[in-house]
Amino acid sequence: MSQLYDFTVDAMIDPIERLFEREFPTDYGIFVPHAKLTKDSGKATDIDLLYVAGSSKMLHAIKILSTYDKCLFDVQEGIHSMSRARGNYLWIGLPLDEFREGEAQYNDILAETCDKRGVGILTVQPRGRGLSAKIISRPVKEEGDFLDEYQDLREEWRQVKDRNMAMDGYEIVDYYSQ
């Protein structure tokens, strides 16, 4: 059944965005696919999807992979690379069938490793004529402000926040540029 569906990173972004809009609703949220790291981020790992959930201290960083083996064994891209990811909430996303088959074959090692490292797990599965995402386990929050780890993320988030606040009738005062 999985062969009928496209489980590339780009195809899995849309159902994950819909999931986050339902689970973490906010007026000041933004999604950034394939976010670029700043030069100051050093050896941080690339992230496939960022979601700022209304606050600079609510950054969800999602690494999307198409196979269980890549999640578990690829040191540069999988769960091991998440120790170099920057965000308040770190997630691994993969197709549901891959997750189930891998957990059965490897005795739940990915779920246990993610749990120990505080990384959440998302899965994407066929639903109707498209794809849907669900949360398998939630991450542990790391305190801090990570917006400056990604190119132009703070400015993009501030523009969305300011635009939405202005539409609500609030006056925007930029204390940071003074």
PDB file of C-alpha atoms in Angstrom:
ATOM      1  CA  MET A   1       0.000   0.000   0.000  1.00  0.00           C
ATOM      2  CA  SER A   2       2.880   2.399   0.760  1.00  0.00           C
ATOM      3  CA  GLN A   3       4.135   2.203  -2.823  1.00  0.00           C
ATOM      4  CA  LEU A   4       0.994   3.985  -4.003  1.00  0.00           C
ATOM      5  CA  TYR A   5       1.871   7.066  -1.975  1.00  0.00           C
ATOM      6  CA  ASP A   6       4.715   9.537  -2.173  1.00  0.00           C
ATOM      7  CA  PHE A   7       6.661   9.564   1.100  1.00  0.00           C
ATOM      8  CA  THR A   8       9.348  12.016   0.077  1.00  0.00           C
ATOM      9  CA  VAL A   9      10.272  14.770   2.513  1.00  0.00           C
ATOM     10  CA  ASP A  10       8.363  17.377   0.478  1.00  0.00           C
ATOM     11  CA  ALA A  11       5.238  15.195   0.305  1.00  0.00           C
ATOM     12  CA  MET A  12       5.247  14.641   4.075  1.00  0.00           C
ATOM     13  CA  ILE A  13       5.585  18.352   4.948  1.00  0.00           C
ATOM     14  CA  ASP A  14       1.948  19.254   4.157  1.00  0.00           C
ATOM     15  CA  PRO A  15       0.273  16.652   6.437  1.00  0.00           C
ATOM     16  CA  ILE A  16       2.724  17.523   9.232  1.00  0.00           C
ATOM     17  CA  GLU A  17       1.844  21.219   8.870  1.00  0.00           C
ATOM     18  CA  ARG A  18      -1.874  20.371   9.130  1.00  0.00           C
ATOM     19  CA  LEU A  19      -1.178  18.312  12.270  1.00  0.00           C
ATOM     20  CA  PHE A  20       0.725  21.176  13.911  1.00  0.00           C
ATOM     21  CA  GLU A  21      -2.026  23.670  13.032  1.00  0.00           C
ATOM     22  CA  ARG A  22      -4.481  21.406  14.901  1.00  0.00           C
ATOM     23  CA  GLU A  23      -2.248  20.482  17.833  1.00  0.00           C
ATOM     24  CA  PHE A  24      -0.491  23.835  18.418  1.00  0.00           C
ATOM     25  CA  PRO A  25      -2.844  26.537  17.091  1.00  0.00           C
ATOM     26  CA  THR A  26      -1.706  30.160  17.228  1.00  0.00           C
ATOM     27  CA  ASP A  27      -2.309  33.435  15.444  1.00  0.00           C
ATOM     28  CA  TYR A  28       1.434  34.084  15.226  1.00  0.00           C
ATOM     29  CA  GLY A  29       2.704  30.792  13.857  1.00  0.00           C
ATOM     30  CA  ILE A  30       4.840  30.246  10.809  1.00  0.00           C
ATOM     31  CA  PHE A  31       6.150  27.207   8.963  1.00  0.00           C
ATOM     32  CA  VAL A  32       9.531  27.248   7.267  1.00  0.00           C
ATOM     33  CA  PRO A  33      10.383  24.225   5.106  1.00  0.00           C
ATOM     34  CA  HIS A  34      14.064  23.447   4.489  1.00  0.00           C
ATOM     35  CA  ALA A  35      15.252  26.214   6.822  1.00  0.00           C
ATOM     36  CA  LYS A  36      18.826  27.381   6.358  1.00  0.00           C
ATOM     37  CA  LEU A  37      21.103  27.530   9.374  1.00  0.00           C
ATOM     38  CA  THR A  38      23.060  30.674  10.169  1.00  0.00           C
ATOM     39  CA  LYS A  39      26.818  30.528   9.847  1.00  0.00           C
ATOM     40  CA  ASP A  40      27.094  30.822  13.630  1.00  0.00           C
ATOM     41  CA  SER A  41      25.247  27.517  14.081  1.00  0.00           C
ATOM     42  CA  GLY A  42      28.446  25.545  13.558  1.00  0.00           C
ATOM     43  CA  LYS A  43      27.823  21.825  13.272  1.00  0.00           C
ATOM     44  CA  ALA A  44      24.061  21.974  13.862  1.00  0.00           C
ATOM     45  CA  THR A  45      22.066  19.566  11.716  1.00  0.00           C
ATOM     46  CA  ASP A  46      19.775  20.692   8.894  1.00  0.00           C
ATOM     47  CA  ILE A  47      16.054  20.606   9.630  1.00  0.00           C
ATOM     48  CA  ASP A  48      13.329  19.821   7.103  1.00  0.00           C
ATOM     49  CA  LEU A  49      10.518  21.833   8.698  1.00  0.00           C
ATOM     50  CA  LEU A  50      10.388  24.513  11.384  1.00  0.00           C
ATOM     51  CA  TYR A  51       7.244  25.685  13.117  1.00  0.00           C
ATOM     52  CA  VAL A  52       7.238  28.737  15.364  1.00  0.00           C
ATOM     53  CA  ALA A  53       4.135  28.220  17.498  1.00  0.00           C
ATOM     54  CA  GLY A  54       3.380  31.819  18.438  1.00  0.00           C
ATOM     55  CA  SER A  55       6.435  32.550  20.580  1.00  0.00           C
ATOM     56  CA  SER A  56      10.174  32.769  20.106  1.00  0.00           C
ATOM     57  CA  LYS A  57      10.449  30.053  22.771  1.00  0.00           C
ATOM     58  CA  MET A  58       8.138  27.613  21.003  1.00  0.00           C
ATOM     59  CA  LEU A  59      10.249  26.481  18.039  1.00  0.00           C
ATOM     60  CA  HIS A  60       9.474  22.996  16.737  1.00  0.00           C
ATOM     61  CA  ALA A  61      12.306  21.518  14.618  1.00  0.00           C
ATOM     62  CA  ILE A  62      11.271  18.510  12.532  1.00  0.00           C
ATOM     63  CA  LYS A  63      13.620  16.111  10.725  1.00  0.00           C
ATOM     64  CA  ILE A  64      11.699  14.079   8.127  1.00  0.00           C
ATOM     65  CA  LEU A  65      13.070  10.784   6.841  1.00  0.00           C
ATOM     66  CA  SER A  66      11.527   8.230   4.508  1.00  0.00           C
ATOM     67  CA  THR A  67      12.872   5.012   6.077  1.00  0.00           C
ATOM     68  CA  TYR A  68      13.248   3.547   9.540  1.00  0.00           C
ATOM     69  CA  ASP A  69      16.810   2.451   8.777  1.00  0.00           C
ATOM     70  CA  LYS A  70      17.778   6.032   7.920  1.00  0.00           C
ATOM     71  CA  CYS A  71      16.209   7.272  11.174  1.00  0.00           C
ATOM     72  CA  LEU A  72      18.093   4.738  13.242  1.00  0.00           C
ATOM     73  CA  PHE A  73      21.397   4.156  11.463  1.00  0.00           C
ATOM     74  CA  ASP A  74      22.255   7.310   9.490  1.00  0.00           C
ATOM     75  CA  VAL A  75      24.523   9.238  11.864  1.00  0.00           C
ATOM     76  CA  GLN A  76      24.420  12.401   9.706  1.00  0.00           C
ATOM     77  CA  GLU A  77      20.627  12.524   9.187  1.00  0.00           C
ATOM     78  CA  GLY A  78      18.810  10.287  11.693  1.00  0.00           C
ATOM     79  CA  ILE A  79      18.139  10.290  15.418  1.00  0.00           C
ATOM     80  CA  HIS A  80      21.841  10.631  16.234  1.00  0.00           C
ATOM     81  CA  SER A  81      22.007  13.935  14.359  1.00  0.00           C
ATOM     82  CA  MET A  82      19.188  15.346  16.496  1.00  0.00           C
ATOM     83  CA  SER A  83      21.667  15.995  19.301  1.00  0.00           C
ATOM     84  CA  ARG A  84      22.957  18.759  16.983  1.00  0.00           C
ATOM     85  CA  ALA A  85      19.493  20.116  16.126  1.00  0.00           C
ATOM     86  CA  ARG A  86      18.420  23.509  17.449  1.00  0.00           C
ATOM     87  CA  GLY A  87      14.888  24.081  18.724  1.00  0.00           C
ATOM     88  CA  ASN A  88      12.663  23.959  21.788  1.00  0.00           C
ATOM     89  CA  TYR A  89      10.938  20.802  20.573  1.00  0.00           C
ATOM     90  CA  LEU A  90      12.768  18.268  18.402  1.00  0.00           C
ATOM     91  CA  TRP A  91      10.855  15.782  16.244  1.00  0.00           C
ATOM     92  CA  ILE A  92      11.599  12.877  13.893  1.00  0.00           C
ATOM     93  CA  GLY A  93       8.972  12.191  11.204  1.00  0.00           C
ATOM     94  CA  LEU A  94       8.649   9.071   9.042  1.00  0.00           C
ATOM     95  CA  PRO A  95       6.009   6.946   7.276  1.00  0.00           C
ATOM     96  CA  LEU A  96       3.829   4.930   9.678  1.00  0.00           C
ATOM     97  CA  ASP A  97       4.465   1.613   7.886  1.00  0.00           C
ATOM     98  CA  GLU A  98       8.230   2.159   8.128  1.00  0.00           C
ATOM     99  CA  PHE A  99       7.914   2.941  11.837  1.00  0.00           C
ATOM    100  CA  ARG A 100       5.800  -0.147  12.582  1.00  0.00           C
ATOM    101  CA  GLU A 101       7.966  -2.543  10.574  1.00  0.00           C
ATOM    102  CA  GLY A 102      11.189  -1.127  12.001  1.00  0.00           C
ATOM    103  CA  GLU A 103       9.977  -1.231  15.593  1.00  0.00           C
ATOM    104  CA  ALA A 104       8.892  -4.856  15.148  1.00  0.00           C
ATOM    105  CA  GLN A 105      12.238  -5.807  13.577  1.00  0.00           C
ATOM    106  CA  TYR A 106      14.461  -3.877  15.983  1.00  0.00           C
ATOM    107  CA  ASN A 107      12.483  -4.261  19.234  1.00  0.00           C
ATOM    108  CA  ASP A 108      11.294  -0.647  19.614  1.00  0.00           C
ATOM    109  CA  ILE A 109      14.822   0.765  19.624  1.00  0.00           C
ATOM    110  CA  LEU A 110      13.936   3.996  17.791  1.00  0.00           C
ATOM    111  CA  ALA A 111      11.085   4.793  20.199  1.00  0.00           C
ATOM    112  CA  GLU A 112      13.303   4.053  23.203  1.00  0.00           C
ATOM    113  CA  THR A 113      16.191   6.126  21.819  1.00  0.00           C
ATOM    114  CA  CYS A 114      13.906   9.076  21.044  1.00  0.00           C
ATOM    115  CA  ASP A 115      12.348   8.834  24.493  1.00  0.00           C
ATOM    116  CA  LYS A 116      15.763   8.867  26.201  1.00  0.00           C
ATOM    117  CA  ARG A 117      16.883  11.872  24.127  1.00  0.00           C
ATOM    118  CA  GLY A 118      13.631  13.811  24.493  1.00  0.00           C
ATOM    119  CA  VAL A 119      12.832  13.675  20.760  1.00  0.00           C
ATOM    120  CA  GLY A 120       9.218  13.296  19.647  1.00  0.00           C
ATOM    121  CA  ILE A 121       8.062  10.972  16.860  1.00  0.00           C
ATOM    122  CA  LEU A 122       5.575  11.854  14.100  1.00  0.00           C
ATOM    123  CA  THR A 123       4.285   9.436  11.505  1.00  0.00           C
ATOM    124  CA  VAL A 124       2.655  10.036   8.142  1.00  0.00           C
ATOM    125  CA  GLN A 125       0.193   7.544   6.686  1.00  0.00           C
ATOM    126  CA  PRO A 126      -2.257   7.267   3.803  1.00  0.00           C
ATOM    127  CA  ARG A 127      -5.726   8.574   4.558  1.00  0.00           C
ATOM    128  CA  GLY A 128      -8.379   8.761   1.908  1.00  0.00           C
ATOM    129  CA  ARG A 129      -6.674  10.055  -1.229  1.00  0.00           C
ATOM    130  CA  GLY A 130      -3.895  11.853   0.587  1.00  0.00           C
ATOM    131  CA  LEU A 131      -1.624  11.694   3.593  1.00  0.00           C
ATOM    132  CA  SER A 132      -2.270  12.380   7.256  1.00  0.00           C
ATOM    133  CA  ALA A 133       0.130  12.778  10.185  1.00  0.00           C
ATOM    134  CA  LYS A 134      -0.127  11.789  13.823  1.00  0.00           C
ATOM    135  CA  ILE A 135       1.946  12.093  16.963  1.00  0.00           C
ATOM    136  CA  ILE A 136       3.416   8.860  18.336  1.00  0.00           C
ATOM    137  CA  SER A 137       5.352  10.446  21.208  1.00  0.00           C
ATOM    138  CA  ARG A 138       5.931  14.030  22.329  1.00  0.00           C
ATOM    139  CA  PRO A 139       9.319  15.669  22.820  1.00  0.00           C
ATOM    140  CA  VAL A 140      10.712  17.193  25.971  1.00  0.00           C
ATOM    141  CA  LYS A 141      10.953  20.985  25.843  1.00  0.00           C
ATOM    142  CA  GLU A 142      14.403  22.548  25.816  1.00  0.00           C
ATOM    143  CA  GLU A 143      14.258  26.059  27.213  1.00  0.00           C
ATOM    144  CA  GLY A 144      15.714  28.936  25.230  1.00  0.00           C
ATOM    145  CA  ASP A 145      15.305  31.091  22.155  1.00  0.00           C
ATOM    146  CA  PHE A 146      16.608  29.400  19.001  1.00  0.00           C
ATOM    147  CA  LEU A 147      15.229  31.697  16.283  1.00  0.00           C
ATOM    148  CA  ASP A 148      18.646  33.191  15.531  1.00  0.00           C
ATOM    149  CA  GLU A 149      20.029  29.727  14.693  1.00  0.00           C
ATOM    150  CA  TYR A 150      18.161  29.925  11.363  1.00  0.00           C
ATOM    151  CA  GLN A 151      18.597  32.507   8.607  1.00  0.00           C
ATOM    152  CA  ASP A 152      15.999  35.294   8.705  1.00  0.00           C
ATOM    153  CA  LEU A 153      13.673  33.298  10.991  1.00  0.00           C
ATOM    154  CA  ARG A 154      13.360  35.967  13.695  1.00  0.00           C
ATOM    155  CA  GLU A 155      12.573  38.668  11.139  1.00  0.00           C
ATOM    156  CA  GLU A 156      10.031  36.491   9.312  1.00  0.00           C
ATOM    157  CA  TRP A 157       8.294  35.567  12.571  1.00  0.00           C
ATOM    158  CA  ARG A 158       8.285  39.200  13.749  1.00  0.00           C
ATOM    159  CA  GLN A 159       6.667  40.319  10.477  1.00  0.00           C
ATOM    160  CA  VAL A 160       3.874  37.749  10.836  1.00  0.00           C
ATOM    161  CA  LYS A 161       3.340  38.636  14.501  1.00  0.00           C
ATOM    162  CA  ASP A 162       3.348  42.391  13.840  1.00  0.00           C
ATOM    163  CA  ARG A 163       0.997  42.090  10.856  1.00  0.00           C
ATOM    164  CA  ASN A 164      -1.478  39.968  12.824  1.00  0.00           C
ATOM    165  CA  MET A 165      -1.326  42.250  15.867  1.00  0.00           C
ATOM    166  CA  ALA A 166      -1.912  45.321  13.680  1.00  0.00           C
ATOM    167  CA  MET A 167      -4.968  43.617  12.156  1.00  0.00           C
ATOM    168  CA  ASP A 168      -6.249  43.078  15.715  1.00  0.00           C
ATOM    169  CA  GLY A 169      -5.996  46.846  16.346  1.00  0.00           C
ATOM    170  CA  TYR A 170      -2.755  46.916  18.360  1.00  0.00           C
ATOM    171  CA  GLU A 171      -0.075  49.507  17.689  1.00  0.00           C
ATOM    172  CA  ILE A 172       3.323  47.991  16.914  1.00  0.00           C
ATOM    173  CA  VAL A 173       6.299  49.466  18.727  1.00  0.00           C
ATOM    174  CA  ASP A 174       9.683  48.123  17.629  1.00  0.00           C
ATOM    175  CA  TYR A 175      11.885  48.221  20.723  1.00  0.00           C
ATOM    176  CA  TYR A 176      14.611  46.109  19.106  1.00  0.00           C
ATOM    177  CA  SER A 177      15.624  48.514  16.335  1.00  0.00           C
ATOM    178  CA  GLN A 178      16.120  51.536  18.588  1.00  0.00           C
TER     179      GLN A 178
END
